[in-house]
Tab-separated table of C-alpha atoms and ligand atoms in Angstrom:
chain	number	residue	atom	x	y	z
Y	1	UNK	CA	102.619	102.714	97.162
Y	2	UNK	CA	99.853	102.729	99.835
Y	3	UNK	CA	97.074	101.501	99.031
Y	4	UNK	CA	93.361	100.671	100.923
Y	5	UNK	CA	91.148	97.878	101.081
Y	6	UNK	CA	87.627	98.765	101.818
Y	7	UNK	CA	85.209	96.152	102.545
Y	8	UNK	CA	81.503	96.027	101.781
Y	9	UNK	CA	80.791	93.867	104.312
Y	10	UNK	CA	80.842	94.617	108.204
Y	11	UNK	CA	80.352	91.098	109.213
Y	12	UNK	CA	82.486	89.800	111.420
Y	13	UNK	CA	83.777	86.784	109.364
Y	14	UNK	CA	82.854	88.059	106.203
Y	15	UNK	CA	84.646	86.881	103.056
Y	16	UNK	CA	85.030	89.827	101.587
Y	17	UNK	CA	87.486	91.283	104.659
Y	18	UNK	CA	89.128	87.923	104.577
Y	19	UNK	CA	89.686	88.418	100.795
Y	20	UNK	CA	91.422	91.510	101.379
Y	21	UNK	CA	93.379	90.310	104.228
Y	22	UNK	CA	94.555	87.500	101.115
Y	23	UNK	CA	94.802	90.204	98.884
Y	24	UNK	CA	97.511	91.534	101.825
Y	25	UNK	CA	99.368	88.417	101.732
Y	26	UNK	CA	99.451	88.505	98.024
Y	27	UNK	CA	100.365	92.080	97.197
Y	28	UNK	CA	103.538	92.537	95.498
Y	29	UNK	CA	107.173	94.397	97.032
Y	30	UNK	CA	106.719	98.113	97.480
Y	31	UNK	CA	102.815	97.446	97.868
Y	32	UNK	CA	101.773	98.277	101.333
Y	33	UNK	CA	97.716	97.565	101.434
Y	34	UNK	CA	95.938	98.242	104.820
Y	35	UNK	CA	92.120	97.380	105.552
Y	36	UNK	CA	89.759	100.433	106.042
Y	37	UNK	CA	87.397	100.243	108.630
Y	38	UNK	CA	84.817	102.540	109.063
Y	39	UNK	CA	81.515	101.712	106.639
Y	40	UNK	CA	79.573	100.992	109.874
Y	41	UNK	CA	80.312	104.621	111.743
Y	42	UNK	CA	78.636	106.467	108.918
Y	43	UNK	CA	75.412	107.998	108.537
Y	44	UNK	CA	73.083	107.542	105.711
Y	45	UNK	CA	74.428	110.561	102.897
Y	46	UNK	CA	72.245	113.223	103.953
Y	47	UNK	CA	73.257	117.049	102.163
Y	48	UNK	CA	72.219	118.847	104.814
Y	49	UNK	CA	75.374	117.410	107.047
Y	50	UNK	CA	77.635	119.350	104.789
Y	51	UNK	CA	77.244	121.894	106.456
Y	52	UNK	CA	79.057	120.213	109.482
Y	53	UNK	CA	80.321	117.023	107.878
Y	54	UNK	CA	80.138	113.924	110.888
Y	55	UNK	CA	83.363	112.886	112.411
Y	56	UNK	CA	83.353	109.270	110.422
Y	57	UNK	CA	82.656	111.277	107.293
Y	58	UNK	CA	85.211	113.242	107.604
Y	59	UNK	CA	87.731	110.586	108.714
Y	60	UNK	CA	86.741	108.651	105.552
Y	61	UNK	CA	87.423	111.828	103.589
Y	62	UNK	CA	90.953	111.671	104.649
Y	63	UNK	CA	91.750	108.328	104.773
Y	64	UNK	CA	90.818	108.215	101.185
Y	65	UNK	CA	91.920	110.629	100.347
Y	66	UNK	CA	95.449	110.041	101.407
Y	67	UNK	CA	95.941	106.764	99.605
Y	68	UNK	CA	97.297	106.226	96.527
Y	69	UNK	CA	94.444	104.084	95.385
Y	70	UNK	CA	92.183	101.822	96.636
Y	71	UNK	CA	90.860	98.499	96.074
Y	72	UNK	CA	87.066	97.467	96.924
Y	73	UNK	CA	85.959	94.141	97.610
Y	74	UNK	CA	82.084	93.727	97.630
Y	75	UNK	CA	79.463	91.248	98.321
Y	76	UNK	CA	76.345	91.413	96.555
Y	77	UNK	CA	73.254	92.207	97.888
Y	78	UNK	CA	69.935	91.444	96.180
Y	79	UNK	CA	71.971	91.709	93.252
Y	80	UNK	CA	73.975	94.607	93.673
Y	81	UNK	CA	76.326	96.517	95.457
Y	82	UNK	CA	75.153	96.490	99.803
Y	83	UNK	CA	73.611	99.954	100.987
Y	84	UNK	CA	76.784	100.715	103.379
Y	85	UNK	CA	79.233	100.998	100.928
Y	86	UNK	CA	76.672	102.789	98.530
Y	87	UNK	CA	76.220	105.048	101.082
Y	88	UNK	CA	80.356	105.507	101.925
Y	89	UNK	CA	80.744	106.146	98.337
Y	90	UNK	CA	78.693	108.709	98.125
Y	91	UNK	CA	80.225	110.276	101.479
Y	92	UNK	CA	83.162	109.894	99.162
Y	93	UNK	CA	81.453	111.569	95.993
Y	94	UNK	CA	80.854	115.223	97.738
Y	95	UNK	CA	81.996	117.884	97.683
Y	96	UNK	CA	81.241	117.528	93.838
Y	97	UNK	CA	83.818	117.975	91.523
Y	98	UNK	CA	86.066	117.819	94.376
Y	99	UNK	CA	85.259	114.682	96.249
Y	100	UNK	CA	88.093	112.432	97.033
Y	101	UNK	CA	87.140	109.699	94.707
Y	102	UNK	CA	87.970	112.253	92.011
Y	103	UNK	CA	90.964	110.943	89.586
Y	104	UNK	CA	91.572	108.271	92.562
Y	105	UNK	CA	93.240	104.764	90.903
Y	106	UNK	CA	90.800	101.817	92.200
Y	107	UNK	CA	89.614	98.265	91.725
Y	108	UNK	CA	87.006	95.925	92.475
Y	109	UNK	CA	86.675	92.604	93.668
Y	110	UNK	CA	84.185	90.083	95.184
Y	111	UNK	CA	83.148	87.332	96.867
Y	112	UNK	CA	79.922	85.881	97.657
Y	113	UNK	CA	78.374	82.258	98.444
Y	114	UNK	CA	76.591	82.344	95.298
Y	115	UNK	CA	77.166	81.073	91.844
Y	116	UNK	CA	78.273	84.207	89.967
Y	117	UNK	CA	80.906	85.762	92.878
Y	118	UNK	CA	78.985	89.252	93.355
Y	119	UNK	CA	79.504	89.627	89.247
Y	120	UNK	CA	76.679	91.942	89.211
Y	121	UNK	CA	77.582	94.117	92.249
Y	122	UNK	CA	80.785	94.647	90.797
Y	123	UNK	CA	79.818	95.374	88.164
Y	124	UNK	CA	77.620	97.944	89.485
Y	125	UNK	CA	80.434	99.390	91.484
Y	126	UNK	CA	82.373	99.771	88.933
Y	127	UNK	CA	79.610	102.529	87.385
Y	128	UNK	CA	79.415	103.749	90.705
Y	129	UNK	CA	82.900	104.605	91.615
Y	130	UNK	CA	82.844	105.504	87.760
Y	131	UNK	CA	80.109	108.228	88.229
Y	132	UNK	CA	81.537	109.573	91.339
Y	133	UNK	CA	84.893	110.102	89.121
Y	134	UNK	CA	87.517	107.365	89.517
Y	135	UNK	CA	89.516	106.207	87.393
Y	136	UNK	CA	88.653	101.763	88.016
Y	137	UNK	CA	91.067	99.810	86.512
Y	138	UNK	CA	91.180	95.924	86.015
Y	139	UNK	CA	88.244	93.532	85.429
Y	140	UNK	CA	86.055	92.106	87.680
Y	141	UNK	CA	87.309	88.969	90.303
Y	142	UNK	CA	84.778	86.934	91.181
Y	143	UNK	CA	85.038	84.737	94.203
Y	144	UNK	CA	81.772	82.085	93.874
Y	145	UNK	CA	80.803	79.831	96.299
Y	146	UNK	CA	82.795	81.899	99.280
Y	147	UNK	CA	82.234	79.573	101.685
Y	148	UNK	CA	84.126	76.616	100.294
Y	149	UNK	CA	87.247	78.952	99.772
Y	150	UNK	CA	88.307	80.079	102.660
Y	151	UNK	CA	89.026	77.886	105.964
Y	152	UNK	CA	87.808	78.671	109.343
Y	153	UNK	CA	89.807	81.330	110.395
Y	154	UNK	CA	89.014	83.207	107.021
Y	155	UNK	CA	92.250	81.962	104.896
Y	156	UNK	CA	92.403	81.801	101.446
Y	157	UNK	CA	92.152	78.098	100.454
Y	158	UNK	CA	92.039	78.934	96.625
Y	159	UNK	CA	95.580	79.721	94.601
Y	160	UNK	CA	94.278	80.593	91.307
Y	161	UNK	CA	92.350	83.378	93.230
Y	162	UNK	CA	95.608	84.581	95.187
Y	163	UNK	CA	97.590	84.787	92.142
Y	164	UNK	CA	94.490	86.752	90.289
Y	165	UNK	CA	94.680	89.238	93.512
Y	166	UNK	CA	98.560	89.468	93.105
Y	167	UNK	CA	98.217	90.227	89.280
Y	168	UNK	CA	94.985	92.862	90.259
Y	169	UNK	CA	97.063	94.385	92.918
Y	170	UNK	CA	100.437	94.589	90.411
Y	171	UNK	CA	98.092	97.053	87.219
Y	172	UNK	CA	96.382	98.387	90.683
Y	173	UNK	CA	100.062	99.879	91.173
Y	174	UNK	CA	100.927	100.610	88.064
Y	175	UNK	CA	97.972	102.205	86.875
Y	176	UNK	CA	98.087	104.835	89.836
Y	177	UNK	CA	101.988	105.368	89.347
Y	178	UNK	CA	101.197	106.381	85.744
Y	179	UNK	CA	98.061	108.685	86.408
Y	180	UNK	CA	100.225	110.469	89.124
Y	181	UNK	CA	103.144	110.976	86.011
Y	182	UNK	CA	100.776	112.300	84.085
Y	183	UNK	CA	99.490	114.732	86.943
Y	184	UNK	CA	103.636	115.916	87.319
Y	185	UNK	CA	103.979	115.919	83.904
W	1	FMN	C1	70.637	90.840	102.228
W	1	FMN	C2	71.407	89.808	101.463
W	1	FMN	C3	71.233	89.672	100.098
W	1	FMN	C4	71.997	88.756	99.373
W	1	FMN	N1	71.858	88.699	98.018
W	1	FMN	C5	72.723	87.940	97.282
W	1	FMN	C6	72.732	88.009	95.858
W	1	FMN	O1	71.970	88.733	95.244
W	1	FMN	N2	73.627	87.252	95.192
W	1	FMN	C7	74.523	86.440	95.842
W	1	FMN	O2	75.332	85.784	95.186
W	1	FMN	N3	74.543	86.356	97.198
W	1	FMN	C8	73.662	87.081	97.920
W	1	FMN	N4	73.694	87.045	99.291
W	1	FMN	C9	74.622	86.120	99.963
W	1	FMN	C10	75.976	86.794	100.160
W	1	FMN	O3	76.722	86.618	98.970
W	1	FMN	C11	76.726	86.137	101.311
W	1	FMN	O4	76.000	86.349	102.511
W	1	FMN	C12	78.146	86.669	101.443
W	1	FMN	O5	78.870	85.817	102.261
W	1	FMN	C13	78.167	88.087	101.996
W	1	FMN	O6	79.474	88.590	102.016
W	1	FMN	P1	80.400	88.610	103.340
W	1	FMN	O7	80.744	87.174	103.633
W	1	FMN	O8	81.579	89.410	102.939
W	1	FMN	O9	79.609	89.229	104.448
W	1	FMN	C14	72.922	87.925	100.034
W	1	FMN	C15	73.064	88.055	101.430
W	1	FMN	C16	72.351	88.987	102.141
W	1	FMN	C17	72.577	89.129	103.625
């Protein structure tokens, strides 16, 4: 089971990466989760590229693509989900009807230094991803106050939140083993 982590954030030290490096640590046997990198290298969605989709676009096409699922952790921006991985998503979205979000198994989680742990934004990428056709599983994880959980070199400091990833992670799994049985089936 391969799964990707795709960060919102292209900070250097954000706490959303770091979350998904925890999430890393805390995924399950059999669970192999690697960190996507490649928000920043995209263009702002523009149709007319279709016609000779960008190198990054098309990278993030196939990376996506290949995984088994995928799990998301934003921060929130203004209240909702930050432009860049808006704008990946709907990279992700096109072709329609056969983008690569289509069908795909994901999840959302989220981390911000605010009160409410980017509720709201994942919230609202949960309709996204929704819209653009995958299947989200799970409920929301929200990481408040980001800066007190994590220590300087980005380590998760918090166990209840580890063992919420590893649990997140676990009907992650299972939820993309059973849509692929149904698929064979
Ligand atoms: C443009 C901008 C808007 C923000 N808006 C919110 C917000 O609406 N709610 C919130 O809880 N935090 C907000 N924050 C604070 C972020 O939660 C905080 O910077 C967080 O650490 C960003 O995630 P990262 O560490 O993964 O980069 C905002 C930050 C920025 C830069």
């Amino acid at each position: 089971m391969r799964i990707l982590a795709v960060s919102g954030s292209l900070r250097e030290s954000s706490h959303n990466t770091s979350l998904l490096r925890a999430a890393i640590e805390a995924a399950p046997e059999g669970i192999e989760l690697e960190l996507w990198e490649g928000l920043g290298d995209l263009p702002i969605y523009d149709e007319d590229l279709e016609h000779d989709v960008p190198e990054s676009a098309r990278r993030l096409r196939e990376d996506w693509a290949a995984a088994d699922a995928i799990l998301f952790s934003t921060p929130e921006y203004n209240g909702s989900v930050p432009g860049g991985l808006k704008n990946a998503i709907d990279w992700a979205s096109r072709p329609r009807l056969e983008g690569v979000l289509r069908n795909k198994t994901v999840a959302v989680v989220g981390a911000s230094t605010g009160r409410f742990g980017a509720l709201w934004a994942q919230q609202d990428l949960k309709r996204i991803l929704g819209i653009a056709g995958a299947r989200v599983v799970g409920t929301e994880i929200p990481v408040p106050r980001a800066h007190e959980r994590f220590d300087y070199e980005g380590r998760l400091l918090d166990g209840e939140v580890f063992a919420q990833l590893r649990l997140h992670l676990t009907t992650l799994a299972s939820e993309a083993v059973a849509a692929s049985e149904r698929v064979a089936a």
